[in-house]
Coordinates of C-alpha atoms (C1' of nucleotides) in Angstrom, one line a residue:
Chain Z
X1 CA 42.0 255.9 132.2
X2 CA 41.0 252.3 132.0
X3 CA 43.3 250.1 129.9
X4 CA 41.4 248.5 127.1
X5 CA 42.1 245.2 125.3
X6 CA 42.1 246.1 121.6
X7 CA 42.6 243.5 118.9
X8 CA 43.4 243.9 115.3
X9 CA 42.5 241.1 113.0
X10 CA 44.3 241.3 109.7
X11 CA 43.6 238.7 107.0
X12 CA 46.8 237.3 105.5
X13 CA 47.3 238.1 101.8
X14 CA 43.6 238.6 101.8
X15 CA 42.7 238.6 98.0
X16 CA 45.1 235.8 97.3
X17 CA 43.6 233.8 100.3
X18 CA 40.1 234.3 98.9
X19 CA 41.1 232.9 95.6
X20 CA 42.6 229.9 97.3
X21 CA 39.6 229.0 99.4
X22 CA 37.7 227.7 96.4
X23 CA 40.7 226.1 94.7
X24 CA 42.2 223.6 97.0
X25 CA 44.5 222.6 94.2
X26 CA 46.2 226.0 94.5
X27 CA 46.8 225.6 98.2
X28 CA 50.6 225.5 97.9
X29 CA 51.0 227.4 94.7
X30 CA 52.1 231.0 94.4
X31 CA 49.0 233.2 93.7
X32 CA 48.9 236.9 92.8
X33 CA 45.9 239.1 92.3
X34 CA 46.0 242.1 89.9
X35 CA 44.5 245.5 90.3
X36 CA 41.7 246.7 88.0
X37 CA 42.6 246.7 84.3
X38 CA 45.0 243.9 85.2
X39 CA 47.5 246.7 86.0
X40 CA 49.7 245.6 88.8
X41 CA 50.0 243.1 91.7
X42 CA 48.0 244.0 94.8
X43 CA 48.1 240.8 96.7
X44 CA 50.6 237.9 96.9
X45 CA 50.2 234.6 98.6
X46 CA 53.2 233.6 100.9
X47 CA 54.5 231.4 98.1
X48 CA 54.4 234.4 95.7
X49 CA 56.2 236.6 98.3
X50 CA 58.8 233.9 98.6
X51 CA 59.4 234.2 94.9
X52 CA 60.3 237.9 95.6
X53 CA 57.4 239.2 93.5
X54 CA 57.1 242.8 94.7
X55 CA 53.9 244.5 95.7
X56 CA 52.8 246.9 93.0
X57 CA 54.7 245.1 90.2
X58 CA 53.2 245.9 86.8
X59 CA 51.7 242.7 85.3
X60 CA 53.4 243.2 81.9
X61 CA 56.7 243.0 83.6
X62 CA 55.7 239.9 85.6
X63 CA 54.1 238.0 82.7
X64 CA 57.0 235.8 81.5
X65 CA 58.3 235.1 85.0
X66 CA 54.8 234.1 86.2
X67 CA 54.4 231.7 83.3
X68 CA 57.9 230.2 83.8
X69 CA 57.4 229.7 87.6
X70 CA 53.8 228.5 87.5
X71 CA 52.4 231.5 89.3
X72 CA 48.6 231.6 89.4
X73 CA 47.5 235.1 88.2
X74 CA 44.0 236.4 88.9
X75 CA 42.1 239.6 88.1
X76 CA 40.5 241.4 91.0
X77 CA 37.1 240.0 91.9
X78 CA 35.7 242.4 94.5
X79 CA 32.3 240.7 94.6
X80 CA 34.0 237.6 96.0
X81 CA 36.4 239.5 98.3
X82 CA 33.6 241.7 99.8
X83 CA 31.5 238.6 100.6
X84 CA 34.4 236.8 102.2
X85 CA 35.2 239.9 104.2
X86 CA 31.6 239.9 105.6
X87 CA 32.0 236.3 106.5
X88 CA 35.1 237.0 108.5
X89 CA 33.4 239.9 110.3
X90 CA 30.4 237.8 111.1
X91 CA 32.7 235.2 112.6
X92 CA 34.5 237.8 114.7
X93 CA 31.2 238.9 116.2
X94 CA 31.2 235.5 117.9
X95 CA 33.5 237.0 120.5
X96 CA 32.4 240.6 120.7
X97 CA 29.8 242.8 119.2
X98 CA 32.3 245.6 119.5
X99 CA 33.8 245.1 116.0
X100 CA 35.0 248.1 113.9
X101 CA 35.6 247.1 110.3
X102 CA 38.6 249.2 109.3
X103 CA 39.1 247.9 105.7
X104 CA 38.1 245.0 103.6
X105 CA 40.7 242.8 105.3
X106 CA 41.1 244.3 108.8
X107 CA 38.9 244.9 111.8
X108 CA 39.5 246.2 115.3
X109 CA 37.9 244.4 118.3
X110 CA 37.3 245.6 121.8
X111 CA 37.7 242.6 124.0
X112 CA 37.9 244.4 127.3
X113 CA 34.4 243.5 128.4
X114 CA 35.2 239.8 128.2
X115 CA 37.7 240.2 131.0
X116 CA 36.6 243.2 133.1
X117 CA 34.2 243.1 136.1
X118 CA 31.3 245.5 136.4
X119 CA 33.6 248.3 137.6
X120 CA 35.8 247.9 134.5
X121 CA 38.7 246.2 136.5
X122 CA 40.6 243.2 135.4
X123 CA 40.9 240.3 137.8
X124 CA 43.9 240.8 140.1
X125 CA 44.2 244.4 138.9
X126 CA 44.6 245.8 142.4
X127 CA 47.9 244.0 142.7
X128 CA 49.5 246.2 140.2
X129 CA 47.4 249.3 140.2
X130 CA 46.3 252.0 142.7
X131 CA 42.8 251.7 143.9
X132 CA 42.2 255.3 142.9
X133 CA 42.0 255.9 139.2
X134 CA 44.5 258.3 137.7
X135 CA 43.4 261.9 137.1
X136 CA 43.9 263.1 133.6
X137 CA 46.8 265.3 134.7
X138 CA 48.5 262.3 136.3
X139 CA 48.0 260.2 133.3
X140 CA 49.5 262.9 131.1
X141 CA 52.5 263.2 133.4
X142 CA 53.0 259.5 133.3
X143 CA 53.1 259.6 129.5
X144 CA 55.5 262.5 129.6
X145 CA 57.9 260.6 131.9
X146 CA 57.8 257.5 129.9
X147 CA 59.6 255.1 129.9
X148 CA 60.8 255.7 133.4
X149 CA 57.4 256.1 135.0
X150 CA 55.1 253.3 136.0
X151 CA 54.0 251.3 133.0
X152 CA 50.8 252.4 131.3
X153 CA 48.7 250.2 129.2
X154 CA 49.5 247.0 131.2
X155 CA 47.0 244.4 132.4
X156 CA 47.5 241.7 135.1
X157 CA 49.5 238.7 134.1
X158 CA 46.6 236.4 134.8
X159 CA 44.5 238.4 132.2
X160 CA 47.3 238.2 129.7
X161 CA 47.4 234.4 130.1
X162 CA 43.7 234.1 129.5
X163 CA 43.9 236.5 126.6
X164 CA 46.5 234.3 124.9
X165 CA 44.1 231.4 125.0
X166 CA 41.4 233.5 123.5
X167 CA 43.7 234.8 120.8
X168 CA 44.5 231.3 119.8
X169 CA 40.8 230.4 119.6
X170 CA 40.0 233.5 117.5
X171 CA 42.7 232.8 115.0
X172 CA 41.9 229.1 114.7
X173 CA 38.2 229.4 114.5
X174 CA 38.2 232.2 111.9
X175 CA 40.4 230.0 109.7
X176 CA 38.2 227.0 110.2
X177 CA 34.9 228.8 109.6
X178 CA 35.9 231.0 106.6
X179 CA 39.0 229.4 105.1
X180 CA 40.8 232.7 105.5
X181 CA 44.1 232.7 107.6
X182 CA 44.3 235.7 109.9
X183 CA 46.8 237.3 112.2
X184 CA 45.8 238.9 115.5
X185 CA 47.5 241.8 117.3
X186 CA 46.5 242.7 120.8
X187 CA 47.4 245.8 122.8
X188 CA 46.1 248.7 124.9
X189 CA 45.9 251.1 121.9
X190 CA 45.0 250.8 118.2
X191 CA 48.5 251.6 117.2
X192 CA 50.0 248.9 119.5
X193 CA 47.4 246.4 118.3
X194 CA 48.4 247.2 114.7
X195 CA 52.1 246.9 115.6
X196 CA 51.3 243.6 117.3
X197 CA 49.6 242.1 114.2
X198 CA 52.6 243.2 112.1
X199 CA 54.9 241.5 114.6
X200 CA 52.7 238.4 114.7
X201 CA 52.9 238.1 110.9
X202 CA 56.7 238.8 110.7
X203 CA 57.6 236.3 113.5
X204 CA 55.0 233.6 112.9
X205 CA 57.6 231.4 111.3
X206 CA 59.8 231.5 114.4
X207 CA 57.1 231.5 117.1
X208 CA 54.5 229.3 115.4
X209 CA 51.9 231.8 116.7
X210 CA 49.5 233.8 114.6
X211 CA 49.0 236.4 117.4
X212 CA 51.1 238.7 119.5
X213 CA 50.4 240.7 122.7
X214 CA 51.9 244.1 123.6
X215 CA 50.8 244.8 127.1
X216 CA 53.6 244.1 129.6
X217 CA 55.9 247.1 129.2
X218 CA 59.2 245.3 129.1
X219 CA 58.1 242.7 126.6
X220 CA 56.4 245.5 124.6
X221 CA 59.5 247.5 124.3
X222 CA 61.5 244.5 123.2
X223 CA 59.0 243.8 120.5
X224 CA 58.9 247.4 119.3
X225 CA 62.6 247.3 118.9
X226 CA 62.2 244.6 116.3
X227 CA 59.6 246.7 114.3
X228 CA 61.3 248.9 111.7
X229 CA 60.1 252.5 112.0
X230 CA 58.8 252.6 108.4
X231 CA 56.4 249.7 109.2
X232 CA 54.7 251.6 112.0
X233 CA 51.1 252.6 111.3
X234 CA 51.1 256.3 110.5
X235 CA 54.7 256.6 109.3
X236 CA 54.5 257.0 105.6
X237 CA 57.0 257.5 102.7
X238 CA 57.6 261.2 103.6
X239 CA 58.3 260.9 107.3
X240 CA 60.1 257.6 107.4
X241 CA 63.3 258.8 105.7
X242 CA 63.4 261.9 108.0
X243 CA 63.2 259.7 111.0
X244 CA 65.7 257.2 109.8
X245 CA 68.1 259.9 108.9
X246 CA 68.0 261.3 112.5
X247 CA 68.7 257.8 113.9
X248 CA 65.2 256.6 114.7
X249 CA 65.2 253.2 113.2
X250 CA 62.5 251.2 115.1
X251 CA 59.2 251.7 116.8
X252 CA 60.8 251.7 120.3
X253 CA 63.1 254.6 119.4
X254 CA 60.1 256.4 117.9
X255 CA 58.1 255.9 121.1
X256 CA 61.0 257.6 123.0
X257 CA 60.6 260.8 121.1
X258 CA 58.9 263.7 122.8
X259 CA 55.2 264.0 121.7
X260 CA 55.4 267.8 121.6
X261 CA 58.5 267.7 119.5
X262 CA 56.7 265.4 117.1
X263 CA 53.8 267.9 116.8
X264 CA 56.1 270.7 116.1
X265 CA 58.2 268.8 113.6
X266 CA 55.4 267.1 111.8
X267 CA 51.8 267.3 112.8
X268 CA 49.3 266.4 115.5
X269 CA 49.0 262.9 114.0
X270 CA 52.6 262.1 114.7
X271 CA 52.1 263.3 118.3
X272 CA 49.2 261.0 118.7
X273 CA 51.2 258.2 117.1
X274 CA 54.0 258.5 119.8
X275 CA 51.5 258.7 122.6
X276 CA 49.7 255.5 121.4
X277 CA 53.0 253.7 121.1
X278 CA 53.7 254.6 124.7
X279 CA 50.4 252.9 125.7
X280 CA 48.3 256.1 126.1
X281 CA 45.0 255.5 124.3
X282 CA 44.3 258.4 121.9
X283 CA 41.9 256.7 119.6
X284 CA 38.8 254.9 120.8
X285 CA 38.9 251.1 120.7
X286 CA 35.9 251.0 118.4
X287 CA 34.8 254.0 116.4
X288 CA 31.2 254.8 116.1
X289 CA 30.5 254.9 112.4
X290 CA 30.4 258.4 110.9
X291 CA 28.6 259.2 107.7
X292 CA 30.7 258.9 104.7
X293 CA 31.7 262.4 103.3
X294 CA 32.7 261.6 99.7
X295 CA 32.5 258.7 97.2
X296 CA 34.2 258.1 94.0
X297 CA 34.3 255.8 91.0
X298 CA 37.2 255.9 88.6
X299 CA 38.8 253.5 86.2
X300 CA 41.8 253.3 83.9
X301 CA 40.6 252.4 80.4
X302 CA 41.5 249.2 78.6
X303 CA 42.5 251.3 75.6
X304 CA 42.9 255.1 75.5
X305 CA 40.0 257.3 74.4
X306 CA 40.4 260.5 72.4
X307 CA 37.0 261.8 71.4
X308 CA 34.4 263.5 73.5
X309 CA 31.8 261.0 72.2
X310 CA 33.7 258.0 73.6
X311 CA 34.5 259.8 76.9
X312 CA 30.9 260.4 77.6
X313 CA 30.3 256.6 77.9
X314 CA 32.6 255.9 80.9
X315 CA 31.8 259.2 82.6
X316 CA 28.1 258.4 82.3
X317 CA 28.7 254.9 83.7
X318 CA 30.7 256.2 86.6
X319 CA 28.0 258.8 87.5
X320 CA 25.3 256.2 87.3
X321 CA 27.3 253.9 89.5
X322 CA 27.8 256.6 92.1
X323 CA 24.1 257.4 92.1
X324 CA 23.3 253.7 92.7
X325 CA 25.9 253.5 95.5
X326 CA 24.6 256.7 97.1
X327 CA 21.1 255.2 97.1
X328 CA 22.3 251.9 98.4
X329 CA 23.9 253.6 101.4
X330 CA 21.1 256.1 101.9
X331 CA 23.2 259.1 101.0
X332 CA 22.8 262.2 98.9
X333 CA 25.6 264.4 97.4
X334 CA 25.8 268.2 97.4
X335 CA 28.2 268.3 94.5
X336 CA 29.9 266.4 91.8
X337 CA 33.5 266.3 90.6
X338 CA 34.6 264.9 87.3
X339 CA 38.2 264.5 86.1
X340 CA 40.0 263.0 83.1
X341 CA 43.7 262.3 82.5
X342 CA 46.2 260.9 80.1
X343 CA 48.7 258.2 81.1
X344 CA 51.6 259.6 83.1
X345 CA 53.7 256.7 81.8
X346 CA 53.4 257.6 78.1
X347 CA 56.0 260.3 77.8
X348 CA 55.8 260.5 74.0
X349 CA 52.3 261.9 74.0
X350 CA 51.1 265.2 75.4
X351 CA 49.9 265.0 79.0
X352 CA 46.8 266.5 80.5
X353 CA 44.9 266.4 83.7
X354 CA 41.6 268.3 84.0
X355 CA 39.0 268.3 86.6
X356 CA 36.1 270.5 87.8
X357 CA 33.1 270.3 90.0
X358 CA 29.6 271.7 90.2
X359 CA 27.2 272.0 93.1
X360 CA 23.7 270.7 92.9
X361 CA 20.8 273.1 93.6
X362 CA 19.8 270.6 96.2
X363 CA 21.6 267.5 97.5
X364 CA 20.6 264.5 95.3
X365 CA 21.1 260.9 94.5
X366 CA 19.1 260.8 91.3
X367 CA 20.8 258.9 88.5
X368 CA 19.4 261.3 85.9
X369 CA 20.7 264.4 87.7
X370 CA 24.1 262.9 88.3
X371 CA 24.6 261.7 84.8
X372 CA 23.4 265.0 83.3
X373 CA 25.6 267.0 85.6
X374 CA 28.7 264.8 85.0
X375 CA 28.3 265.2 81.2
X376 CA 27.9 268.9 81.6
X377 CA 31.2 269.1 83.5
X378 CA 32.9 266.7 81.0
X379 CA 31.9 268.8 78.0
X380 CA 33.4 271.9 79.6
X381 CA 36.6 270.1 80.5
X382 CA 37.2 268.2 77.2
X383 CA 40.0 269.2 74.9
X384 CA 40.9 267.3 71.8
X385 CA 44.4 266.0 70.9
X386 CA 45.0 263.8 73.9
X387 CA 44.9 260.1 74.5
X388 CA 42.9 259.9 77.7
X389 CA 43.7 256.9 79.9
X390 CA 41.5 257.4 82.9
X391 CA 38.5 259.3 84.2
X392 CA 36.7 259.5 87.5
X393 CA 33.5 260.9 89.0
X394 CA 33.2 261.8 92.7
X395 CA 30.2 262.7 94.8
X396 CA 31.1 265.6 97.1
X397 CA 29.8 266.4 100.6
X398 CA 27.7 263.3 100.9
X399 CA 25.2 263.2 103.8
X400 CA 22.4 261.0 105.0
X401 CA 19.4 261.3 102.6
X402 CA 17.0 261.3 105.6
X403 CA 18.6 264.5 107.0
X404 CA 18.6 266.2 103.6
X405 CA 15.0 265.3 102.9
X406 CA 14.0 266.7 106.3
X407 CA 15.3 270.1 105.3
X408 CA 12.7 272.7 104.4
X409 CA 13.2 275.1 101.6
X410 CA 11.5 278.4 101.5
X411 CA 11.9 278.8 97.7
X412 CA 12.0 276.4 94.8
X413 CA 15.8 276.0 94.5
X414 CA 15.9 274.3 91.1
X415 CA 13.6 275.7 88.5
X416 CA 14.9 273.1 86.1
X417 CA 13.7 270.3 88.4
X418 CA 10.3 271.1 90.0
X419 CA 9.1 268.9 92.8
X420 CA 7.1 266.6 90.5
X421 CA 10.1 265.9 88.3
X422 CA 12.3 265.2 91.4
X423 CA 9.8 262.7 92.7
X424 CA 9.5 261.0 89.3
X425 CA 13.2 260.7 89.0
X426 CA 13.5 259.3 92.5
X427 CA 11.0 256.6 91.7
X428 CA 12.6 255.8 88.4
X429 CA 16.0 255.6 90.1
X430 CA 14.7 253.1 92.6
X431 CA 13.2 251.1 89.8
X432 CA 16.5 250.9 88.0
X433 CA 18.1 249.6 91.2
X434 CA 15.4 246.9 91.6
X435 CA 15.7 245.8 88.0
X436 CA 19.5 245.6 88.2
X437 CA 19.3 243.7 91.4
X438 CA 16.8 241.2 90.0
X439 CA 18.2 240.7 86.5
X440 CA 21.8 241.4 86.9
X441 CA 23.8 244.6 86.9
X442 CA 23.6 246.4 83.6
X443 CA 20.1 244.9 82.9
X444 CA 19.1 248.6 82.6
X445 CA 21.5 251.4 81.8
X446 CA 21.6 254.9 80.3
X447 CA 21.9 255.3 76.6
X448 CA 24.8 257.7 77.2
X449 CA 26.8 254.8 78.7
X450 CA 26.9 253.2 75.2
X451 CA 26.6 249.6 74.2
X452 CA 30.0 249.1 72.6
X453 CA 32.4 250.1 75.4
X454 CA 36.0 250.2 74.1
X455 CA 37.2 251.8 77.3
X456 CA 36.2 248.8 79.4
X457 CA 39.1 247.8 81.6
X458 CA 41.0 244.5 80.9
X459 CA 40.0 241.7 83.2
X460 CA 41.5 238.6 81.7
X461 CA 41.7 236.2 84.6
X462 CA 38.6 236.6 86.8
X463 CA 37.5 233.8 89.1
X464 CA 33.8 232.9 89.3
X465 CA 31.8 234.7 92.0
X466 CA 31.5 231.5 94.0
X467 CA 29.6 233.0 96.9
X468 CA 27.4 235.7 95.3
X469 CA 26.2 234.1 92.0
X470 CA 24.1 231.0 91.9
X471 CA 25.5 230.1 88.5
X472 CA 29.0 230.1 89.9
X473 CA 28.5 227.8 92.8
X474 CA 31.4 225.4 93.2
X475 CA 30.5 221.9 92.1
X476 CA 31.4 218.7 93.9
X477 CA 32.2 215.9 91.6
Chain N
dT1 C1' 51.9 247.6 73.8
dC2 C1' 51.0 246.9 78.9
dT3 C1' 51.8 250.7 85.5
dG4 C1' 44.9 250.5 90.6
dG5 C1' 41.1 252.5 93.3
dG6 C1' 38.7 254.5 97.3
dG7 C1' 38.9 256.8 101.4
dT8 C1' 40.2 260.4 105.7
dC9 C1' 42.4 264.0 108.1
dC10 C1' 45.5 267.9 108.7
dT11 C1' 47.8 272.3 107.4
dA12 C1' 48.7 276.6 105.3
dG13 C1' 47.1 280.5 103.3
dG14 C1' 43.7 283.7 101.6
dA15 C1' 39.3 286.1 102.1
dC16 C1' 36.6 288.3 105.1
dC17 C1' 34.8 290.3 109.4
dC18 C1' 34.9 293.1 113.6
Chain F
dT1 C1' 56.4 309.4 110.6
dC2 C1' 53.5 306.2 112.9
dT3 C1' 49.4 301.6 110.0
dG4 C1' 46.3 296.0 115.1
dG5 C1' 44.9 291.8 116.4
dG6 C1' 42.1 288.1 116.4
dG7 C1' 38.5 285.3 114.9
dT8 C1' 36.0 282.2 111.2
dC9 C1' 35.4 279.9 107.0
dC10 C1' 36.9 278.0 102.8
dT11 C1' 40.0 275.7 99.6
dA12 C1' 43.9 273.3 97.7
dG13 C1' 47.3 270.2 98.4
dG14 C1' 49.7 266.9 101.0
dA15 C1' 50.2 262.8 103.8
dC16 C1' 48.5 258.9 105.3
dC17 C1' 45.8 254.5 105.2
dC18 C1' 44.2 249.9 102.9

DNA sequence: TCTGGGGTCCTAGGACCC
DNA sequence: TCTGGGGTCCTAGGACCC
């Protein structure tokens, strides 16, 4: 199997960095960004990390400290972050079209083609590699015998040297063009690229580099020894303590475990994890996009809601939002799930979680149908006597609208919505989208969403949408 | 007083079938 | 008295990710 050069670009303290781009006066100040409803800290600038502000810290506990220490506090502004994220991705496409956007602040790159010849060989490769490619069985055996076998996932030294230069260029240019600082990890597998970016971040202060390479086996193993096992991609809060307890403290020791043992003890994902740490590529460098399978909108309320009347507003809003999102992405949903819950932190009041779903007669993305169905589920779920703190609506079994529309039905599946009604609702839904795009979101909304919205989440410290709203353009004075 | 939101994948267990 | 074995499909729940 050909060794690939996989990069992972990870934006540093992404949300906090976005906030800093348009406020040069905050360049050296600690900045934290809060989750929706101004709940807890979800991003910290390096200065905020230095103040030991923990990730996930509730804002009410941080408030006084922040004021005393001059910490800049911002509410989440996803319109801004989403746009900055697109700018970073566009920049990365300078070096390869093979970019896989993994999350709002991370993307995998496949850089192999920049170095390989037409046969997929790296310059000077014959010096370290058999002319004949390995059979699958040989490759497997090599992985089994790791680390005593010939190294897998290596590239020639000359290629590594050239790759270092490219890494430097990518990091510097992205920073220059977007204002966002990034770290770059490079390795023969996604898991190693992830580990490398982690190491680059952790060791930047000592090395002065914003990138790290994990190809050469010896250097790779040394680096993995410095990566605590709980920081490895795929090791979560359940498995980490089990590993540590049995003496596996770092990524190198994890890589030494038998893949089959990992499968038996945990699951196939942990087996893949070990293989990838050994240099065997299990995941493709760049995933071809697969259609999204579910979609949800949920919010904690600014203040609790007790009556059915008041609950219908947020649930209608979430359903309408989902319908608009489905249309924007060209999807339809086969079912809808609605849930509501009280605050798990308020122990003095009775707790309740309730959720239920319904299938649509035919997959749909009509705002009317989604709102009606969501309200039907809600009315069946509702019980009085509780202070509800959060609700959510999820579209289930989403699929491309084009495929669903191509399906032929022998019978009329939905007597309540004959073809003519479906067509009219589709047209109206599209019109709503156009009006809201032109005159601002919420230019048109459903009466059931209500005008006075007591449930609306708190959002006390939002920055202007510098890049997506003409009225919020930064001014030069 | 005040504690986020949006995803995917895997597994186990039950229903059902032959 | 003795009571198979294997497949598929579905769902709920858990674990992980950012």
